[in-house]
Every structure is written in structure tokens, then in C-alpha cells.
XYZ file of C-alpha atoms in Angstrom:
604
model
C 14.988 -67.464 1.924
C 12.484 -67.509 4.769
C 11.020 -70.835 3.835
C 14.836 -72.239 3.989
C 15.593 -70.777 7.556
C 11.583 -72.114 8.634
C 12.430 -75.571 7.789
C 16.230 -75.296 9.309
C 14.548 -74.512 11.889
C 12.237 -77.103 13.068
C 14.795 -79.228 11.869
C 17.232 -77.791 14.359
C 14.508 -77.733 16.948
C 13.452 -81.148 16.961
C 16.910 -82.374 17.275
C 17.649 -79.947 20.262
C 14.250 -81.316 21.663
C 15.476 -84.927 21.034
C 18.772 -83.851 23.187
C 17.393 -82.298 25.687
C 14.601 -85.237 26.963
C 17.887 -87.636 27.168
C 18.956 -85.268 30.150
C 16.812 -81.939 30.570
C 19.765 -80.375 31.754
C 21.770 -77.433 30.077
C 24.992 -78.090 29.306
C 24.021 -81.251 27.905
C 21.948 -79.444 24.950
C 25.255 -76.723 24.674
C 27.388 -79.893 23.663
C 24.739 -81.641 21.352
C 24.557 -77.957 19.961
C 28.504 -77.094 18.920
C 28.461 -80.742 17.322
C 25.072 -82.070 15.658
C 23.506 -78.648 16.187
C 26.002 -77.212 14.193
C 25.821 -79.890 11.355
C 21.924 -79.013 11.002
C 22.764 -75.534 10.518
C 24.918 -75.916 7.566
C 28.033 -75.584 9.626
C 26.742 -72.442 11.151
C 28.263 -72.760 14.789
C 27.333 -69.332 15.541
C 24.124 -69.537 14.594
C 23.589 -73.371 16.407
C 25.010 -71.287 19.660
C 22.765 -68.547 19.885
C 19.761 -70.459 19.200
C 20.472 -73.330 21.738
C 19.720 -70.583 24.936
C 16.581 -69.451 23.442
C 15.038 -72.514 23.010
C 16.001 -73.863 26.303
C 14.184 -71.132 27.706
C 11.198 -72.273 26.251
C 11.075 -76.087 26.771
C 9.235 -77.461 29.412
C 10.631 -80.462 31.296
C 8.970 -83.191 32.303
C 11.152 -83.405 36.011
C 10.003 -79.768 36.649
C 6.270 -80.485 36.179
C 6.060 -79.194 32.610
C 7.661 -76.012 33.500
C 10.481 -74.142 31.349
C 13.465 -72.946 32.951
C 14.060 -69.544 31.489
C 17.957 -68.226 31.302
C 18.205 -64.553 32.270
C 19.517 -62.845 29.079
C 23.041 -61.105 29.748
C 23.670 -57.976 28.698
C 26.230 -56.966 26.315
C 29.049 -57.399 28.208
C 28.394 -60.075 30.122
C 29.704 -63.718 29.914
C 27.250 -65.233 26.947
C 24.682 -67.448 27.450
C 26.041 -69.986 25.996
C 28.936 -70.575 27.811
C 31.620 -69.592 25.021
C 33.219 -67.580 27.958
C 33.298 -64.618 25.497
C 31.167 -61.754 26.240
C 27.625 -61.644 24.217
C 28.209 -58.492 22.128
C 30.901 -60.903 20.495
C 29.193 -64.348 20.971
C 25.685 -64.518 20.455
C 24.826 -61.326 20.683
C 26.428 -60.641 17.243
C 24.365 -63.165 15.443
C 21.264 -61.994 13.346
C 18.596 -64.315 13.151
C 16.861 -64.485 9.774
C 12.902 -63.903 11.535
C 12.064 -64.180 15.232
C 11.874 -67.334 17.341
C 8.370 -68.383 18.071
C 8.311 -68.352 21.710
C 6.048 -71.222 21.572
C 8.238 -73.483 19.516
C 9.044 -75.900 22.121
C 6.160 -76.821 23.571
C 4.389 -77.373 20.206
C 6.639 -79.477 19.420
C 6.676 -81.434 22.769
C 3.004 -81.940 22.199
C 3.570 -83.000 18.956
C 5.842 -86.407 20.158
C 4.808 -87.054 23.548
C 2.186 -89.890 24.223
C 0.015 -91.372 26.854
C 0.204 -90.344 30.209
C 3.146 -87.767 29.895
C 0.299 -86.430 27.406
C -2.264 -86.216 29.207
C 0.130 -84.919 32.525
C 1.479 -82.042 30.416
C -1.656 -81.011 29.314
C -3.268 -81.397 32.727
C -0.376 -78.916 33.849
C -2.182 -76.105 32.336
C 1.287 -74.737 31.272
C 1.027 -74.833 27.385
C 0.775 -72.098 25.950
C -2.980 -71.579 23.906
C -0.918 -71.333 20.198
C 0.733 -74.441 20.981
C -2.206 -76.551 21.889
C -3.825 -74.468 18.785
C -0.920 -76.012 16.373
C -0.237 -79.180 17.757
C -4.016 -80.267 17.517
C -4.319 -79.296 14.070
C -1.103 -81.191 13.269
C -2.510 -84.384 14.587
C -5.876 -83.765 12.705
C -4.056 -83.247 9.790
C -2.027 -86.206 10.244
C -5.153 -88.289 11.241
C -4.603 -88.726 14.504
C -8.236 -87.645 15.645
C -8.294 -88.831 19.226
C -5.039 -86.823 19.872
C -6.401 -83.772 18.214
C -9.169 -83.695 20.029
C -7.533 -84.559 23.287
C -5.158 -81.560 22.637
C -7.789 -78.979 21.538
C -10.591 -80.558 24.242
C -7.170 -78.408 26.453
C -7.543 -75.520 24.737
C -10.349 -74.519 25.493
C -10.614 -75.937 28.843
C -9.405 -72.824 29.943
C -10.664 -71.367 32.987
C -9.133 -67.391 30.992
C -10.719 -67.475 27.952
C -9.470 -63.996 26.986
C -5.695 -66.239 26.072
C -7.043 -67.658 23.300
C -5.679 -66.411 20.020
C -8.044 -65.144 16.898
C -6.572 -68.286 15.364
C -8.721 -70.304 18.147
C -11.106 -70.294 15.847
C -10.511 -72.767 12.723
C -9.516 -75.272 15.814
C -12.772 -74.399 17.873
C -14.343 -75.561 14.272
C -12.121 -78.696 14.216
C -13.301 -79.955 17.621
C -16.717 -79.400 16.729
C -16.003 -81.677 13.688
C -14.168 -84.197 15.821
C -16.636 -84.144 18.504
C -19.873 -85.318 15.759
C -17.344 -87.791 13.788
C -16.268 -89.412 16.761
C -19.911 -89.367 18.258
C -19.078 -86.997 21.674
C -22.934 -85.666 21.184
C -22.731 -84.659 24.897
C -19.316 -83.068 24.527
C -20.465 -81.241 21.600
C -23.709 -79.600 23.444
C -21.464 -79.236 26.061
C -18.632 -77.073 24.488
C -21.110 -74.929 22.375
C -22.959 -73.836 26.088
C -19.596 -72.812 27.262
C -18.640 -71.033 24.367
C -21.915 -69.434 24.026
C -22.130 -68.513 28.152
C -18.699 -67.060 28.869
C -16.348 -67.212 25.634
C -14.847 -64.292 23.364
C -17.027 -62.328 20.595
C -15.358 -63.984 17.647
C -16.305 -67.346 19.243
C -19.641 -66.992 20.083
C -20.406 -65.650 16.556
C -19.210 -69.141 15.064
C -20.657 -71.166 17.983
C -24.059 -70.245 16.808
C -23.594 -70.243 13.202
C -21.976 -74.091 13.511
C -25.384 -74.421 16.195
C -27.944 -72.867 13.320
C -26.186 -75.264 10.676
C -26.656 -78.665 13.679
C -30.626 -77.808 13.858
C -31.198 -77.350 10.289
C -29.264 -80.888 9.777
C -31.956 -81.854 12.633
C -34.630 -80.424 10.854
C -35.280 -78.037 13.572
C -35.746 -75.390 12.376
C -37.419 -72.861 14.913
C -34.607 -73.399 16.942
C -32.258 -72.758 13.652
C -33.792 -69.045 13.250
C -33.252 -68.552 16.782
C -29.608 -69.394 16.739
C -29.589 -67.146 13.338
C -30.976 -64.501 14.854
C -28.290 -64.250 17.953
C -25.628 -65.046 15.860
C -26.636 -61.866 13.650
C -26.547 -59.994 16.850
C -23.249 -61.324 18.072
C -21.365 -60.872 14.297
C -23.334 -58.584 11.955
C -20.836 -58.457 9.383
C -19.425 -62.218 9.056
C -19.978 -63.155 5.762
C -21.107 -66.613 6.743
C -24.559 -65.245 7.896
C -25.303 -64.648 4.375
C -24.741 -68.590 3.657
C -26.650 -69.722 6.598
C -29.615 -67.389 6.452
C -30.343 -68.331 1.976
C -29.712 -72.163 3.603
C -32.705 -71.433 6.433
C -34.722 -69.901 4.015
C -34.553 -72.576 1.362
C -35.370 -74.636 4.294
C -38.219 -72.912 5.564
C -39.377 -72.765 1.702
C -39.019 -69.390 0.697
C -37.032 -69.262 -2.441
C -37.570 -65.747 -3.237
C -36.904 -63.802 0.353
C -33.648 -66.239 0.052
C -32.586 -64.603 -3.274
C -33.590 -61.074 -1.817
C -31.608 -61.694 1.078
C -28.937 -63.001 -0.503
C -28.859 -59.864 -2.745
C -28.621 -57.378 0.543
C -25.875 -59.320 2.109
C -24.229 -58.377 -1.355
C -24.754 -55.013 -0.992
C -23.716 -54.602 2.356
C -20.602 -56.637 2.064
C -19.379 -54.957 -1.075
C -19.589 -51.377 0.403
C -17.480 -52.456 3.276
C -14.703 -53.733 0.647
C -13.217 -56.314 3.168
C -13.933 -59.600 1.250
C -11.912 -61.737 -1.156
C -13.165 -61.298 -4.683
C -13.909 -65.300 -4.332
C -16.680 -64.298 -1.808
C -18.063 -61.844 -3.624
C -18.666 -63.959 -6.448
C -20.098 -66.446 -4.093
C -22.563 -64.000 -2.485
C -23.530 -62.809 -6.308
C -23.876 -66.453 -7.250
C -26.113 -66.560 -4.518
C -27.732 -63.682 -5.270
C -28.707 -64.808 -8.779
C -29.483 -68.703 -7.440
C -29.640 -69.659 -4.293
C -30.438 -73.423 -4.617
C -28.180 -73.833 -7.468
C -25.743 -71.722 -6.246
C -25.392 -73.891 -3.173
C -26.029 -77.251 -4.657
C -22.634 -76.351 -6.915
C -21.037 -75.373 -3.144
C -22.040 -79.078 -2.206
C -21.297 -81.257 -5.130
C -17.494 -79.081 -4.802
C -16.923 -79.686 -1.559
C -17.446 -83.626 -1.641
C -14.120 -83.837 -3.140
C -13.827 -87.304 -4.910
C -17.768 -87.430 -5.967
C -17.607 -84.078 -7.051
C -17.476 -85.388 -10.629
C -19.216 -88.347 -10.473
C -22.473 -86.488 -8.971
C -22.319 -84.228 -11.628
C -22.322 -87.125 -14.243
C -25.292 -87.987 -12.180
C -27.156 -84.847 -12.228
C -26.587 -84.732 -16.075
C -27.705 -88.250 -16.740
C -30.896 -87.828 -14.668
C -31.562 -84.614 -16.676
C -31.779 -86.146 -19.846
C -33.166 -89.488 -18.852
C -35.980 -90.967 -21.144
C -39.178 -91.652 -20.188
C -39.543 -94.982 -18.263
C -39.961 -98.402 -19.547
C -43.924 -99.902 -18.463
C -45.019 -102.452 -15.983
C -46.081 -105.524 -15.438
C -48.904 -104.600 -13.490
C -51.490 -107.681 -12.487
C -55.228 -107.736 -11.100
C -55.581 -110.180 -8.218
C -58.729 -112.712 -7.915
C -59.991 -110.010 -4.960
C -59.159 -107.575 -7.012
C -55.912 -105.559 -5.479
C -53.421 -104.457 -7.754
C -49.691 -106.272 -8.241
C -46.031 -105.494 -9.284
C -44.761 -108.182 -10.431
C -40.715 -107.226 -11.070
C -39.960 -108.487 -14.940
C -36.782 -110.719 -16.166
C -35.298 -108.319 -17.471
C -35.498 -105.793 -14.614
C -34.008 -108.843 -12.472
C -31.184 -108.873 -14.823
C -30.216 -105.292 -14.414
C -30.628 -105.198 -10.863
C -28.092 -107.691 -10.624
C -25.549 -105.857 -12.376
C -26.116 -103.003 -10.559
C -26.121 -104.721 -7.331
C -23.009 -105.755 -8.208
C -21.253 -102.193 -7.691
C -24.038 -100.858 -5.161
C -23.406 -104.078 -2.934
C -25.711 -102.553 -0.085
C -29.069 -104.231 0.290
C -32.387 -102.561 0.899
C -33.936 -103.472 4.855
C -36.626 -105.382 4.281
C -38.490 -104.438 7.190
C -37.803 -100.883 7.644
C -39.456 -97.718 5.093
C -36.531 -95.978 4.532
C -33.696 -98.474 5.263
C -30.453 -99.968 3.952
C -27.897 -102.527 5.291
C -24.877 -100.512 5.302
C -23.433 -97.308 4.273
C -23.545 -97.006 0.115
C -21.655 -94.410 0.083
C -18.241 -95.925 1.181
C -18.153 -97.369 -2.541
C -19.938 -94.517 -3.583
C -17.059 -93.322 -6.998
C -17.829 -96.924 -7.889
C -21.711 -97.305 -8.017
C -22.121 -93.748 -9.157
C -19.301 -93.991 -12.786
C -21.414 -97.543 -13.563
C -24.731 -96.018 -13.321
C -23.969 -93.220 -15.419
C -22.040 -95.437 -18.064
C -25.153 -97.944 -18.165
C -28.664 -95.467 -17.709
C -30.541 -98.443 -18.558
C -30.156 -100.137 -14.994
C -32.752 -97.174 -14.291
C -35.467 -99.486 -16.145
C -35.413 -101.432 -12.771
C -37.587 -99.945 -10.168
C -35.515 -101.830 -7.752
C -32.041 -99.630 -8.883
C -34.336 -96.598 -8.611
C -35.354 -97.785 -5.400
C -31.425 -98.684 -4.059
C -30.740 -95.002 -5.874
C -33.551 -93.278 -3.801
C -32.404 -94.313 -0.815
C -29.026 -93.815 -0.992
C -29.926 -90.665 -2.205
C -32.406 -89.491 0.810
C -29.805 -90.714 3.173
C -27.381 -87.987 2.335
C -29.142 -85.644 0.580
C -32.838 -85.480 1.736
C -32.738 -82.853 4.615
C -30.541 -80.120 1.877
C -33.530 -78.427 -0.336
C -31.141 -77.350 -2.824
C -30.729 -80.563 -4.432
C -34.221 -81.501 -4.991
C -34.639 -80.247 -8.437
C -31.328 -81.865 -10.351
C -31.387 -85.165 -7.782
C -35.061 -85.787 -6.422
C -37.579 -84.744 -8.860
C -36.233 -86.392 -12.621
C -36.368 -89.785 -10.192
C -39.946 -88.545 -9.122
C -41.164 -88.402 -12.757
C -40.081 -91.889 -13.034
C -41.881 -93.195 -10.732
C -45.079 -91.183 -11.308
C -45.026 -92.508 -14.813
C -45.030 -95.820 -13.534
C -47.597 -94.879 -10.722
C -49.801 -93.928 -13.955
C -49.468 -97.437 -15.290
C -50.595 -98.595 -12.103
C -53.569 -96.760 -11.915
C -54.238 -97.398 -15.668
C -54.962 -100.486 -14.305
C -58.495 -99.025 -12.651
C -59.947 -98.684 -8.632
C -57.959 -101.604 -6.537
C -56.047 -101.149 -3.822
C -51.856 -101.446 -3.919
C -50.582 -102.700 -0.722
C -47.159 -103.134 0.773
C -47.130 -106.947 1.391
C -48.738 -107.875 -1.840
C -46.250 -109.415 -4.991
C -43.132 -106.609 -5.392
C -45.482 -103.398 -4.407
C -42.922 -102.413 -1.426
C -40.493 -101.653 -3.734
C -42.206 -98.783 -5.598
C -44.043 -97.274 -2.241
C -40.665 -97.303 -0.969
C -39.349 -95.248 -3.906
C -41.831 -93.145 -3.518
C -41.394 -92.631 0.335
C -37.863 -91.745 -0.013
C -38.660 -89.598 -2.842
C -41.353 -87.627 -0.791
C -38.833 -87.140 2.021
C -36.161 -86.180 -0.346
C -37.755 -83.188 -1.692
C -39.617 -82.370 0.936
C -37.691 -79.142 1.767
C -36.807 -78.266 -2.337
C -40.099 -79.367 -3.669
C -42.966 -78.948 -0.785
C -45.841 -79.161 -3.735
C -44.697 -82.048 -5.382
C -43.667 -83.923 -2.382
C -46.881 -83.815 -1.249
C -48.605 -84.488 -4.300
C -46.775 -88.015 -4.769
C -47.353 -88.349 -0.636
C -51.160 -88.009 -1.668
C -51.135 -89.960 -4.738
C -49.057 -92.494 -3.117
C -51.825 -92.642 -0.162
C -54.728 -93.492 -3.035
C -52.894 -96.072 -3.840
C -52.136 -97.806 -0.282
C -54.905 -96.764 1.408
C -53.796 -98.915 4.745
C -51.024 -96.052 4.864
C -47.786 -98.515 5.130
C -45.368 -95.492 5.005
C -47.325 -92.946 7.420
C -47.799 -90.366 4.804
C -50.714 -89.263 6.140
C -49.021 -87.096 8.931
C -46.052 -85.449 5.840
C -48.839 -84.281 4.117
C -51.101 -82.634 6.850
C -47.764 -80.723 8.006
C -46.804 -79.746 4.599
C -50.955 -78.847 3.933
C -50.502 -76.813 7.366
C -46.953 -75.198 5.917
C -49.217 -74.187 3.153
C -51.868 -72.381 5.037
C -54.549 -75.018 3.497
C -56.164 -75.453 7.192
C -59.693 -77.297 6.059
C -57.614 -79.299 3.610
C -55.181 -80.342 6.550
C -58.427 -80.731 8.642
C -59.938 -83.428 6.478
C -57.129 -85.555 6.422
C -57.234 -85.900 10.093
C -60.832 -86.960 10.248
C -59.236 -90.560 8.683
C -59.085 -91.789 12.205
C -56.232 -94.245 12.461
C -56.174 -97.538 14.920
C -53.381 -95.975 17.036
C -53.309 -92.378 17.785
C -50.083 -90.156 16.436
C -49.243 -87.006 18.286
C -48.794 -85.813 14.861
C -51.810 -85.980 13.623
C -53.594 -84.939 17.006
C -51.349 -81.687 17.391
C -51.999 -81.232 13.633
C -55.788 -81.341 13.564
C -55.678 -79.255 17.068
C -53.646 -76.318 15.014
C -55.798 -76.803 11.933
C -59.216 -76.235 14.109
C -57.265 -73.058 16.291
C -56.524 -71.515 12.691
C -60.447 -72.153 11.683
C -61.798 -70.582 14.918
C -63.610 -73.652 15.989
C -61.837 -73.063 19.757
C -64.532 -75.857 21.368
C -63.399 -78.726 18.625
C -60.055 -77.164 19.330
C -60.168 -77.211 23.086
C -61.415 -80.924 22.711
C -58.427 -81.760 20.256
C -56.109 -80.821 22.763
C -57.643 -83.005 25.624
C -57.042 -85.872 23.520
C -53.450 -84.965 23.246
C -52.612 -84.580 26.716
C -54.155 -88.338 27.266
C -51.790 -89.442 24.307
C -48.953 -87.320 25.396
C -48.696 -85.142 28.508
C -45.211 -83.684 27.900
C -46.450 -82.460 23.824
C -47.760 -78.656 25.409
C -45.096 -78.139 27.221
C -42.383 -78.745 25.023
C -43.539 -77.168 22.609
C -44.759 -73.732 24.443
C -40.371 -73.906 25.882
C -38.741 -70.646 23.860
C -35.603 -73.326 25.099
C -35.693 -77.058 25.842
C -32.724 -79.686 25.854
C -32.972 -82.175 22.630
C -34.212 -85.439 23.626
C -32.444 -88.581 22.256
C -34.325 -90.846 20.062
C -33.697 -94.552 19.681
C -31.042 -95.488 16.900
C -33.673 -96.246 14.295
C -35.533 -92.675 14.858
C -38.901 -94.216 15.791
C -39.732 -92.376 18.956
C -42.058 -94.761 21.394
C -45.772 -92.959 21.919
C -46.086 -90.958 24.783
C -43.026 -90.028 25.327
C -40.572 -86.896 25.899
C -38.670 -88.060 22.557
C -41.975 -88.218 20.953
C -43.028 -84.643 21.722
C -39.449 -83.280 20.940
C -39.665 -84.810 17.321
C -43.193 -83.199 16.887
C -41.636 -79.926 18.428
C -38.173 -80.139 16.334
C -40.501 -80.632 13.183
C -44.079 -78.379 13.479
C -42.652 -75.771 16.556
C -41.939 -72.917 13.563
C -45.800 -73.352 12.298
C -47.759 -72.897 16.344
C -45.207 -69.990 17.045
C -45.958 -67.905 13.541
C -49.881 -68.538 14.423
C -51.232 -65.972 16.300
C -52.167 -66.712 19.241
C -51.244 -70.143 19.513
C -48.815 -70.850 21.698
C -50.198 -68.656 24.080
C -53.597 -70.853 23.928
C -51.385 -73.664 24.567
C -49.956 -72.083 27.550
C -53.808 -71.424 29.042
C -54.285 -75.000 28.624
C -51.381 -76.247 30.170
C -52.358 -73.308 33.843
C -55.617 -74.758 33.872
């Protein structure tokens, strides 16, 4: 019965709204009401009546600067409101309505139609109320309409009285966020989580740094990630969405057990309080038992139309044979060649077919569009023909699709990353079946299986440190010119791993060109050693590469840095040092002692 009178309703609203922009006066909307009004009712004049006042009372009108003119209700005996001429307690007054009016009805649904400037002049106005803006903006979102949903809720919380926004503020605070990264308002973004975070309500703040820990582990970031956890645990000690975030920064930060232990304690606590759904208490037990495979499911469930065809994929990887062999060749000087076979042409080509995005030649890690717009397609042909896999150029296309969505999530290195890493290795054993020689980029087809690789070593380096680092290193003894930079992934990941005189040694291969990278690295790896003079020295030489590096990375806070569209960051620079800091930050400030060295160095 409810859901009947709701959609009478707005039905009956939207035609009284309709009436009253053709004159915004009163007794124009009384006549529309006894006649049309009526009709929409069901032939309930009474009811058309006595609704007809209230929502008057609520409309703003464009010739009054978007304010409402309110009718003072009469008492009892007092000429109606309506202008029956009968007194209320036997007009109006007398009629029952099945649930209350929402006294915002109006105006939502004067966001809802108007366009363009009277938009933008009614929301400038300041006179709509917060749970309009809140519904109107989610209607457009919902409807598609992204640059009027974020144009509404950029109002909402524009506010200068923050303390008017409803609890329901949040979902749309959410939305914007959303709307603000789709739509590529970076600055906007930043902008709206400072204001939150400075001056807006409890329940706000606690989501504005959860959505800010989830941005800098998506950046890779992650010292700034624990320090956003760490306030938002302080801010909201009970939200159920630390639990998620904290197993996601631990997976991140490599610890797989402590994730698992956490998750287990967030159980606990949650359970006793008895205020969660029995869907998130499942979750948090799923996450208890697995994290990483608890949260993979989370991810392949939430992609909505690939759900299914990335679990075809997981399952065909899983029980993918061992790969086909070679043809490997031995040049005159003696370097080592691909050379791609007929038949691997031929299956390329009917992959290629579906995948339709090419590989960037002259980029590592690069494509020439977005795969994953024809994504359903590419994926149900793969798994209904596993032999394209034979190709090390599908593998490749795979990889890199692959890395490009799923490389920064740790979680999906083990069902995704590592069954295409064994493929490769095998291969990479044929190769050096083959004896000493060295496998360079340029040379024959060779880019296409360091590029694998590459992708592959980026892809699980968050799920699978070890074995990321292993094909990094084997990949290096192979290409000993170091086309894909590997040499700076595995001294960080040696320096994650506490193996300092390992990480040392691979910075005493002195490259051409220096790489803050390496420099910092080998200036960390000597600190940890206490060999402070080589260390001292180390840092000299990073100052004359990059005099911003210290600083930045000794800042508890520092404001991100934008790096060029293709990532590469020139030498020198600020963007340089903030990619070193967003990266290695995590590993000087859990030193002892090191930042604080860094600090001496930089008041000298």
C-alpha cells in the first residue's frame, strides 16, 4: 500500500511541479489541482486539495531567487488553505495522508529537471536543502548523467555548515570521490578529501581516510597508506571497513600472516558487538581463513560482467600444460635468438583477432589502447582455445593486459601471475639450455619474452616478492645491458627482504647514467651495514643527482608530485624523488635511525 501512495506521489508531484513553473503563482496550481491533480489521484479530489498547499510551501521559484513561499497553516476553523471556502477541520484538515510529505520533495525534484544556468543559479542560491542535493545527485549518477551529479553533489558539500549534512551524506561523499577520479578532477579530488579531513563531521572523516588509504595503496604508496590507516582507526574504531583495508595494506606490505591474524581480531571484536549483517561476518571469517583468496573472490565479484569469464581464466591457467619449446638460435658472435615459429604466428593471429590491441613497440610495459573495453570477448576465446598460450606473443598481449589492471592488487598473484610465470621460466630454461651468450632486447623476437617477463615481475611483485625477484634476476643474466631496469626492482625487493650485502652488490654494477634508485638504495644498504663513511659518501652523490631526494623523503607530509603521462619521471627532479619516496619511504622510516641521519645531512 505504501509503495502505491510513493509512486502516486511523485507522480502527483511532478505534475504540480510542471504547473506551477508555467506561472509560480498559487491559484494557478489550486486549479491544475481540482482538475488534472485530481485525475492523478484516482479521482481523489480531497486528497489532490490537501496536498496542493503543502507542496507549494515547499517549491522554490525561480522569480523569488530560489526561495519557497510558505502558506501559514490555518487552524481548525479557519478558511482552508486551499481556498474551498470551507473551514479546514472539514476541508483538508479531514484528510489522512497515507505517510508524511517529505519536506524536501520539491526541490529534489526541481533539481532533478532544471538545466544550465537556472542549474547552476539555484544551486549557487545556497537554498536547497542538503537531502535534496543528496537525492538528486545520485539520481543523475544513476541515470548517467555524471557531470550533473557531480555538479549537484560538488553543492553539497560546498557548505560553509557542515553539521546540515545528513548521515546519508555519506554514500554521495563516496560517489563524488568516484566521479571526481573517472572524470579526471585529480585536483578536486585532493581538494575535497583536505576539507573533509580539516573541518567535516566524524562519520566523514572516517571514510575520507579509508577512500585516502585505498588512493595510496592504488599509488603504491604505501607509507603514506599506513598513515591514513592509522588516523582513520582513530577517527572510526569500529567501522567494519578497517578490517578490509588494513588485510589489503598488509598483503601489500607482504605480510600474509599478521594479515590473517588481523583479520581474525577484527572478527572477534566485531562479533561481540553484534551490530553486523551476517553477510559481513562471513566476509570478515572468509578473511580470516584467506586473506588473498578471500579478497581476490571480492574482486573477480565485483567486476560484474568478467566476473565469470576471469574465473574461466583462473581455472584454465591452473591446469595449463607445460609449454611447447623454442626455437632458440646461436648468432655468428655468439648472442642468443628467438626466433617466433609458424605456427606461433598462426595463433597469434587468431588471437589478435579478439584482443585487437597491439603491444607499444617502444615502451616496456606498453599497449596501444585499452584491452579491456573488449575484455568478455578476448577472455571466453582464450579459454575456449588454451592453445593460443603456445605463442609467447599471446602470453605476452595476456601479461600486459593483465599487469595493467591487476599488477598493483597482491591478491591475485598466485591464480593470475605466477601459472603465466612458470611458462615463461620453462621457456627461459630452453634459452639457457642453449649455454653462456647474451639475450638482448633488439636482437631477432627477444623483446617479446623480456617483456613477458617484465610485466610478470611487476605483476607479482606485491603477491609473490620471492619469485618476482627471482625471474627479475634470472631475467637480468640473461640481458645483461638491463633493457627493462630490473636492476633497481630487485635491490628494493633485496632491501624489503633485509638481504643488505646482497642489495649492496647489485649496486656496485655501476650504470652509464645514475638512478636515484639505485643511489638511495646502496646509501640505505651501507647505513644498515654500519659503514656510515661509504654511507655518508653515498649520500653526497645523491644530492649532486638529486637535491630535493632528502628532503622529501625525511617530510612525515608532502603534496604528490605529478609525473608525466607515461610515468617516466625526468632525473633530478621533484617527480623523481616523490616516485622514489612513494615507493622505498616505508623501508628508511622502519630503519632505525635513518631518517634521522638523513635529516643531519640535509642541517649540515
Amino acid at each position: 500500500m505504501l509503495a502505491v501512495w510513493v509512486e502516486q506521489l511523485l507522480g502527483y508531484a511532478s505534475g504540480a511541479l510542471a504547473a506551477i513553473r508555467e506561472e509560480e503563482r498559487y491559484p494557478a496550481l489550486m486549479a491544475w489541482a481540482r482538475e488534472e491533480g485530481a485525475e492523478l489521484m484516482g479521482g481523489d479530489l480531497a486528497m489532490a486539495q490537501a496536498l496542493a498547499p503543502i507542496l507549494w510551501s515547499q517549491t522554490p521559484l525561480e522569480r523569488a531567487g530560489f526561495t519557497c513561499e510558505p502558506l501559514a497553516r490555518p487552524g481548525r476553523n479557519e478558511p482552508c488553505w486551499c481556498d474551498s471556502g470551507r473551514k479546514t477541520k472539514h476541508c483538508c484538515g479531514a484528510v489522512a495522508m497515507p505517510a508524511e510529505v517529505p519536506d524536501h520533495l520539491m526541490w529534489m525534484l526541481s533539481l532533478r529537471d532544471w538545466k544550465g544556468p537556472t542549474l547552476k543559479a539555484a544551486l549557487d542560491s545556497g537554498n536547497a536543502p542538503a537531502q535534496a542535493l543528496l537525492e538528486a545527485g545520485l539520481i543523475a549518477a544513476e541515470s548517467g548523467q555524471r557531470g550533473r551529479a557531480q555538479q549537484i553533489l560538488e553543492s553539497l558539500f560546498q557548505r560553509a555548515d557542515w553539521s546540515r549534512l545528513p548521515v546519508q551524506a555519506e554514500p554521495a561523499f563516496e560517489l563524488l570521490i568516484d566521479l571526481y577520479q573517472e572524470r579526471g578532477f585529480i585536483r578536486k579530488r585532493a581538494e575535497l578529501l583536505d576539507e573533509v579531513l580539516d573541518r567535516g563531521p566524524l562519520f566523514l572523516r572516517g571514510v575520507a581516510l579509508e577512500r585516502l588509504c585505498l588512493m595510496h595503496l592504488d599509488n603504491d604508496d604505501l607509507d603514506s597508506a599506513r598513515s591514513a590507516f592509522v588516523r582513520a582507526q582513530q577517527a572510526l574504531p569500529d567501522s567494519p571497513t578497517l578490517a578490509y583495508i588494513e588485510a589489503m595494506l598488509l598483503l601489500h606490505e607482504g605480510h600474509e600472516q599478521e594479515a590473517a591474524e588481523r583479520a581474525r581480531f577484527w572478527f572477534r571484536r566485531l562479533a561481540r558487538k553484534g551490530e553486523l549483517e551476517p553477510e559481513q561476518l562471513q566476509f570478515l571469517a572468509d578473511l580470516a581463513e584467506n586473506p588473498g583468496a578471500t579478497l581476490a573472490d571480492q574482486l573477480l565479484n565485483a567486476e560484474e560482467d568478467l566476473a565469470e569469464p576471469l574465473a574461466s581464466l583462473q581455472a584454465l591457467l591452473a591446469e595449463l600444460p607445460p609449454a611447447p619449446g623454442l626455437d632458440i638460435r646461436r648468432t655468428a658472435s655468439g648472442e642468443l635468438e628467438y626466433h617466433s615459429s609458424a605456427r606461433e604466428d598462426t595463433l597469434f593471429a587468431a588471437w589478435q583477432k579478439h584482443f585487437q590491441v597491439e603491444v607499444e613497440d617502444d615502451s616496456a610495459l606498453g599497449l596501444k589502447g585499452d584491452p579491456w573495453i573488449q575484455a568478455g570477448d578476448w577472455l571466453r576465446e582464450l579459454c575456449a582455445h588454451p592453445e593460443w598460450l603456445d605463442s609467447p606473443r599471446v602470453v605476452q598481449s595476456l601479461a600486459l593486459a593483465l599487469t595493467s589492471r591487476f599488477g598493483s592488487l597482491p591478491w591475485m598473484s598466485p591464480s593470475l601471475f605466477e601459472p603465466l610465470a612458470d611458462r615463461l621460466e620453462r621457456w627461459l630454461e630452453r634459452i639457457r639450455g642453449e649455454g653462456e651468450g647474451a639475450f638482448l632486447w633488439d636482437s631477432a623476437d627477444n623483446a617479446v619474452l623480456l617483456r613477458t617477463g617484465l610485466a610478470l615481475v611487476v605483476g607479482m611483485e606485491r603477491g609473490a616478492r620471492a619469485r618476482s625477484r627471482r625471474l627479475a634476476e634470472r631475467l637480468l643474466s640473461l640481458d645483461d645491458q638491463d633493457s627493462l631496469g630490473l636492476q633497481e626492482l630487485v635491490l628494493d625487493q633485496l632491501l624489503r627482504e633485509g638481504r643488505d650485502r646482497e642489495a649492496l652488490a647489485v649496486t656496485e654494477t655501476r650504470r652509464e647514467e645514475p638512478v636515484l634508485g639505485l643511489l638511495m638504495g646502496r646509501a640505505l644498504a651501507l647505513f644498515r651495514l654500519e659503514r656510515f663513511e661509504e654511507a655518508d659518501e653515498a649520500l653526497r652523490e645523491v644530492r649532486r643527482h638529486n637535491p630535493h631526494a632528502l628532503a622529501m623523503l625525511c617530510a612525515e607530509q608532502t603534496r604528490p608530485v605529478t609525473v608525466g603521462p607515461d610515468s617516466i619521471a625526468e632525473p633530478g627532479t621533484r617527480a623523481e624523488a616523490w616516485q622514489y619516496r612513494t615507493l622505498m619511504r616505508d623501508q628508511w622510516r622502519t630503519t632505525p635511525g635513518a631518517l634521522a641521519w638523513l635529516q643531519e645531512q640535509i642541517d649540515r
